């Protein structure tokens, strides 16, 4: 997590909620369809470990990550297992609706980011593996609802889902 913090300290935080503001995120999913909006609301309601409110500092970190996702060197580093593990741990503290919005933007900034990130998470285990499993579960819940294509597009959705299925199969052998 220290390497991730070092990367984040190299740029400034966004002063407002911007594209990760709860209302903006809710509107984004509403525009993508009522089914996806309802699923995101339901997923958020199931995440009892998350604090309600007071997440300005977390939002600042998330905005920094989005900015970093435009830098090729950072994206390469993020696909190293130890960095992917740190990002997965951070994302565990982000509500699903915001989690998917952030990944959507990062995947747009760096095409196939999410697929490569999932593959990197597949190489981690131990305590960090819990956070990877949460990432996989969130993505697959939306995929099983046949709504992941509305977030990442159909081509990327198939690649992401196939990577996660393969990882899960090899972990349980």
PDB file of N, CA and C in Angstrom, residues 42-86:
ATOM      1  N   UNK A  42     -28.872  -1.674  -4.868  1.00  0.00           N
ATOM      2  CA  UNK A  42     -28.936  -2.870  -4.029  1.00  0.00           C
ATOM      3  C   UNK A  42     -27.543  -3.277  -3.558  1.00  0.00           C
ATOM      4  N   UNK A  43     -26.567  -3.302  -4.462  1.00  0.00           N
ATOM      5  CA  UNK A  43     -25.207  -3.686  -4.074  1.00  0.00           C
ATOM      6  C   UNK A  43     -24.661  -2.736  -3.015  1.00  0.00           C
ATOM      7  N   UNK A  44     -24.869  -1.444  -3.205  1.00  0.00           N
ATOM      8  CA  UNK A  44     -24.420  -0.472  -2.200  1.00  0.00           C
ATOM      9  C   UNK A  44     -25.046  -0.770  -0.841  1.00  0.00           C
ATOM     10  N   UNK A  45     -26.328  -1.144  -0.824  1.00  0.00           N
ATOM     11  CA  UNK A  45     -27.028  -1.392   0.443  1.00  0.00           C
ATOM     12  C   UNK A  45     -26.513  -2.637   1.155  1.00  0.00           C
ATOM     13  N   UNK A  46     -25.883  -3.548   0.442  1.00  0.00           N
ATOM     14  CA  UNK A  46     -25.369  -4.781   1.036  1.00  0.00           C
ATOM     15  C   UNK A  46     -23.981  -4.603   1.658  1.00  0.00           C
ATOM     16  N   UNK A  47     -23.338  -3.502   1.390  1.00  0.00           N
ATOM     17  CA  UNK A  47     -21.950  -3.284   1.826  1.00  0.00           C
ATOM     18  C   UNK A  47     -21.939  -2.622   3.199  1.00  0.00           C
ATOM     19  N   UNK A  48     -22.262  -3.417   4.212  1.00  0.00           N
ATOM     20  CA  UNK A  48     -22.442  -2.901   5.569  1.00  0.00           C
ATOM     21  C   UNK A  48     -21.126  -2.453   6.218  1.00  0.00           C
ATOM     22  N   UNK A  49     -19.996  -2.841   5.684  1.00  0.00           N
ATOM     23  CA  UNK A  49     -18.704  -2.456   6.243  1.00  0.00           C
ATOM     24  C   UNK A  49     -18.294  -1.031   5.864  1.00  0.00           C
ATOM     25  N   UNK A  50     -19.000  -0.432   4.924  1.00  0.00           N
ATOM     26  CA  UNK A  50     -18.640   0.910   4.466  1.00  0.00           C
ATOM     27  C   UNK A  50     -19.264   1.967   5.359  1.00  0.00           C
ATOM     28  N   UNK A  51     -18.510   3.039   5.604  1.00  0.00           N
ATOM     29  CA  UNK A  51     -19.063   4.150   6.380  1.00  0.00           C
ATOM     30  C   UNK A  51     -19.987   4.963   5.488  1.00  0.00           C
ATOM     31  N   UNK A  52     -21.000   5.501   6.088  1.00  0.00           N
ATOM     32  CA  UNK A  52     -21.950   6.332   5.336  1.00  0.00           C
ATOM     33  C   UNK A  52     -21.568   7.793   5.550  1.00  0.00           C
ATOM     34  N   UNK A  53     -21.034   8.403   4.522  1.00  0.00           N
ATOM     35  CA  UNK A  53     -20.620   9.806   4.603  1.00  0.00           C
ATOM     36  C   UNK A  53     -19.182   9.935   5.077  1.00  0.00           C
ATOM     37  N   UNK A  54     -18.675  11.145   5.051  1.00  0.00           N
ATOM     38  CA  UNK A  54     -17.321  11.407   5.517  1.00  0.00           C
ATOM     39  C   UNK A  54     -16.244  10.809   4.631  1.00  0.00           C
ATOM     40  N   UNK A  55     -16.528  10.671   3.343  1.00  0.00           N
ATOM     41  CA  UNK A  55     -15.567  10.025   2.470  1.00  0.00           C
ATOM     42  C   UNK A  55     -14.864  11.003   1.531  1.00  0.00           C
ATOM     43  N   UNK A  56     -14.737  12.251   1.943  1.00  0.00           N
ATOM     44  CA  UNK A  56     -14.090  13.251   1.090  1.00  0.00           C
ATOM     45  C   UNK A  56     -12.632  12.880   0.811  1.00  0.00           C
ATOM     46  N   UNK A  57     -11.940  12.381   1.831  1.00  0.00           N
ATOM     47  CA  UNK A  57     -10.538  11.990   1.643  1.00  0.00           C
ATOM     48  C   UNK A  57     -10.434  10.811   0.672  1.00  0.00           C
ATOM     49  N   UNK A  58     -11.316   9.845   0.829  1.00  0.00           N
ATOM     50  CA  UNK A  58     -11.330   8.700  -0.082  1.00  0.00           C
ATOM     51  C   UNK A  58     -11.625   9.157  -1.507  1.00  0.00           C
ATOM     52  N   UNK A  59     -12.594  10.051  -1.671  1.00  0.00           N
ATOM     53  CA  UNK A  59     -12.899  10.570  -3.010  1.00  0.00           C
ATOM     54  C   UNK A  59     -11.693  11.261  -3.623  1.00  0.00           C
ATOM     55  N   UNK A  60     -10.946  11.995  -2.811  1.00  0.00           N
ATOM     56  CA  UNK A  60      -9.733  12.639  -3.303  1.00  0.00           C
ATOM     57  C   UNK A  60      -8.735  11.620  -3.831  1.00  0.00           C
ATOM     58  N   UNK A  61      -8.556  10.519  -3.088  1.00  0.00           N
ATOM     59  CA  UNK A  61      -7.655   9.452  -3.536  1.00  0.00           C
ATOM     60  C   UNK A  61      -8.148   8.822  -4.834  1.00  0.00           C
ATOM     61  N   UNK A  62      -9.451   8.621  -4.925  1.00  0.00           N
ATOM     62  CA  UNK A  62     -10.013   8.009  -6.134  1.00  0.00           C
ATOM     63  C   UNK A  62      -9.811   8.904  -7.350  1.00  0.00           C
ATOM     64  N   UNK A  63      -9.976  10.201  -7.162  1.00  0.00           N
ATOM     65  CA  UNK A  63      -9.735  11.133  -8.270  1.00  0.00           C
ATOM     66  C   UNK A  63      -8.270  11.110  -8.689  1.00  0.00           C
ATOM     67  N   UNK A  64      -7.383  10.979  -7.726  1.00  0.00           N
ATOM     68  CA  UNK A  64      -5.964  10.878  -8.059  1.00  0.00           C
ATOM     69  C   UNK A  64      -5.697   9.622  -8.881  1.00  0.00           C
ATOM     70  N   UNK A  65      -6.325   8.519  -8.494  1.00  0.00           N
ATOM     71  CA  UNK A  65      -6.154   7.278  -9.248  1.00  0.00           C
ATOM     72  C   UNK A  65      -6.659   7.417 -10.675  1.00  0.00           C
ATOM     73  N   UNK A  66      -7.784   8.093 -10.834  1.00  0.00           N
ATOM     74  CA  UNK A  66      -8.312   8.317 -12.184  1.00  0.00           C
ATOM     75  C   UNK A  66      -7.323   9.129 -13.010  1.00  0.00           C
ATOM     76  N   UNK A  67      -6.752  10.168 -12.404  1.00  0.00           N
ATOM     77  CA  UNK A  67      -5.749  10.970 -13.119  1.00  0.00           C
ATOM     78  C   UNK A  67      -4.537  10.118 -13.485  1.00  0.00           C
ATOM     79  N   UNK A  68      -4.096   9.290 -12.541  1.00  0.00           N
ATOM     80  CA  UNK A  68      -2.941   8.432 -12.806  1.00  0.00           C
ATOM     81  C   UNK A  68      -3.223   7.413 -13.905  1.00  0.00           C
ATOM     82  N   UNK A  69      -4.487   7.032 -14.068  1.00  0.00           N
ATOM     83  CA  UNK A  69      -4.822   6.029 -15.089  1.00  0.00           C
ATOM     84  C   UNK A  69      -4.594   6.548 -16.502  1.00  0.00           C
ATOM     85  N   UNK A  70      -4.305   7.825 -16.635  1.00  0.00           N
ATOM     86  CA  UNK A  70      -3.965   8.397 -17.937  1.00  0.00           C
ATOM     87  C   UNK A  70      -2.469   8.296 -18.222  1.00  0.00           C
ATOM     88  N   UNK A  71      -1.694   7.849 -17.240  1.00  0.00           N
ATOM     89  CA  UNK A  71      -0.236   7.731 -17.384  1.00  0.00           C
ATOM     90  C   UNK A  71       0.143   6.275 -17.638  1.00  0.00           C
ATOM     91  N   UNK A  72       0.722   6.026 -18.782  1.00  0.00           N
ATOM     92  CA  UNK A  72       1.056   4.658 -19.177  1.00  0.00           C
ATOM     93  C   UNK A  72       1.978   3.969 -18.173  1.00  0.00           C
ATOM     94  N   UNK A  73       2.964   4.681 -17.645  1.00  0.00           N
ATOM     95  CA  UNK A  73       3.903   4.053 -16.709  1.00  0.00           C
ATOM     96  C   UNK A  73       3.195   3.619 -15.427  1.00  0.00           C
ATOM     97  N   UNK A  74       2.273   4.427 -14.950  1.00  0.00           N
ATOM     98  CA  UNK A  74       1.525   4.067 -13.747  1.00  0.00           C
ATOM     99  C   UNK A  74       0.631   2.856 -14.018  1.00  0.00           C
ATOM    100  N   UNK A  75       0.001   2.838 -15.166  1.00  0.00           N
ATOM    101  CA  UNK A  75      -0.880   1.719 -15.520  1.00  0.00           C
ATOM    102  C   UNK A  75      -0.074   0.420 -15.555  1.00  0.00           C
ATOM    103  N   UNK A  76       1.128   0.459 -16.117  1.00  0.00           N
ATOM    104  CA  UNK A  76       1.987  -0.737 -16.137  1.00  0.00           C
ATOM    105  C   UNK A  76       2.288  -1.193 -14.715  1.00  0.00           C
ATOM    106  N   UNK A  77       2.626  -0.242 -13.840  1.00  0.00           N
ATOM    107  CA  UNK A  77       2.915  -0.593 -12.448  1.00  0.00           C
ATOM    108  C   UNK A  77       1.692  -1.182 -11.754  1.00  0.00           C
ATOM    109  N   UNK A  78       0.525  -0.666 -12.078  1.00  0.00           N
ATOM    110  CA  UNK A  78      -0.696  -1.112 -11.416  1.00  0.00           C
ATOM    111  C   UNK A  78      -1.033  -2.556 -11.755  1.00  0.00           C
ATOM    112  N   UNK A  79      -0.457  -3.075 -12.813  1.00  0.00           N
ATOM    113  CA  UNK A  79      -0.725  -4.456 -13.177  1.00  0.00           C
ATOM    114  C   UNK A  79       0.302  -5.417 -12.592  1.00  0.00           C
ATOM    115  N   UNK A  80       1.162  -4.904 -11.710  1.00  0.00           N
ATOM    116  CA  UNK A  80       2.054  -5.761 -10.935  1.00  0.00           C
ATOM    117  C   UNK A  80       1.242  -6.243  -9.732  1.00  0.00           C
ATOM    118  N   UNK A  81       1.377  -7.505  -9.374  1.00  0.00           N
ATOM    119  CA  UNK A  81       0.516  -8.043  -8.314  1.00  0.00           C
ATOM    120  C   UNK A  81       0.513  -7.248  -7.006  1.00  0.00           C
ATOM    121  N   UNK A  82       1.659  -6.780  -6.534  1.00  0.00           N
ATOM    122  CA  UNK A  82       1.661  -6.073  -5.253  1.00  0.00           C
ATOM    123  C   UNK A  82       0.940  -4.735  -5.341  1.00  0.00           C
ATOM    124  N   UNK A  83       1.009  -4.072  -6.491  1.00  0.00           N
ATOM    125  CA  UNK A  83       0.275  -2.812  -6.665  1.00  0.00           C
ATOM    126  C   UNK A  83      -1.211  -3.084  -6.878  1.00  0.00           C
ATOM    127  N   UNK A  84      -1.517  -4.123  -7.639  1.00  0.00           N
ATOM    128  CA  UNK A  84      -2.919  -4.498  -7.847  1.00  0.00           C
ATOM    129  C   UNK A  84      -3.562  -4.860  -6.514  1.00  0.00           C
ATOM    130  N   UNK A  85      -2.815  -5.539  -5.654  1.00  0.00           N
ATOM    131  CA  UNK A  85      -3.343  -5.901  -4.335  1.00  0.00           C
ATOM    132  C   UNK A  85      -3.668  -4.652  -3.521  1.00  0.00           C
ATOM    133  N   UNK A  86      -2.792  -3.655  -3.575  1.00  0.00           N
ATOM    134  CA  UNK A  86      -3.034  -2.409  -2.836  1.00  0.00           C
ATOM    135  C   UNK A  86      -4.257  -1.682  -3.380  1.00  0.00           C
TER     136      UNK A  86
END
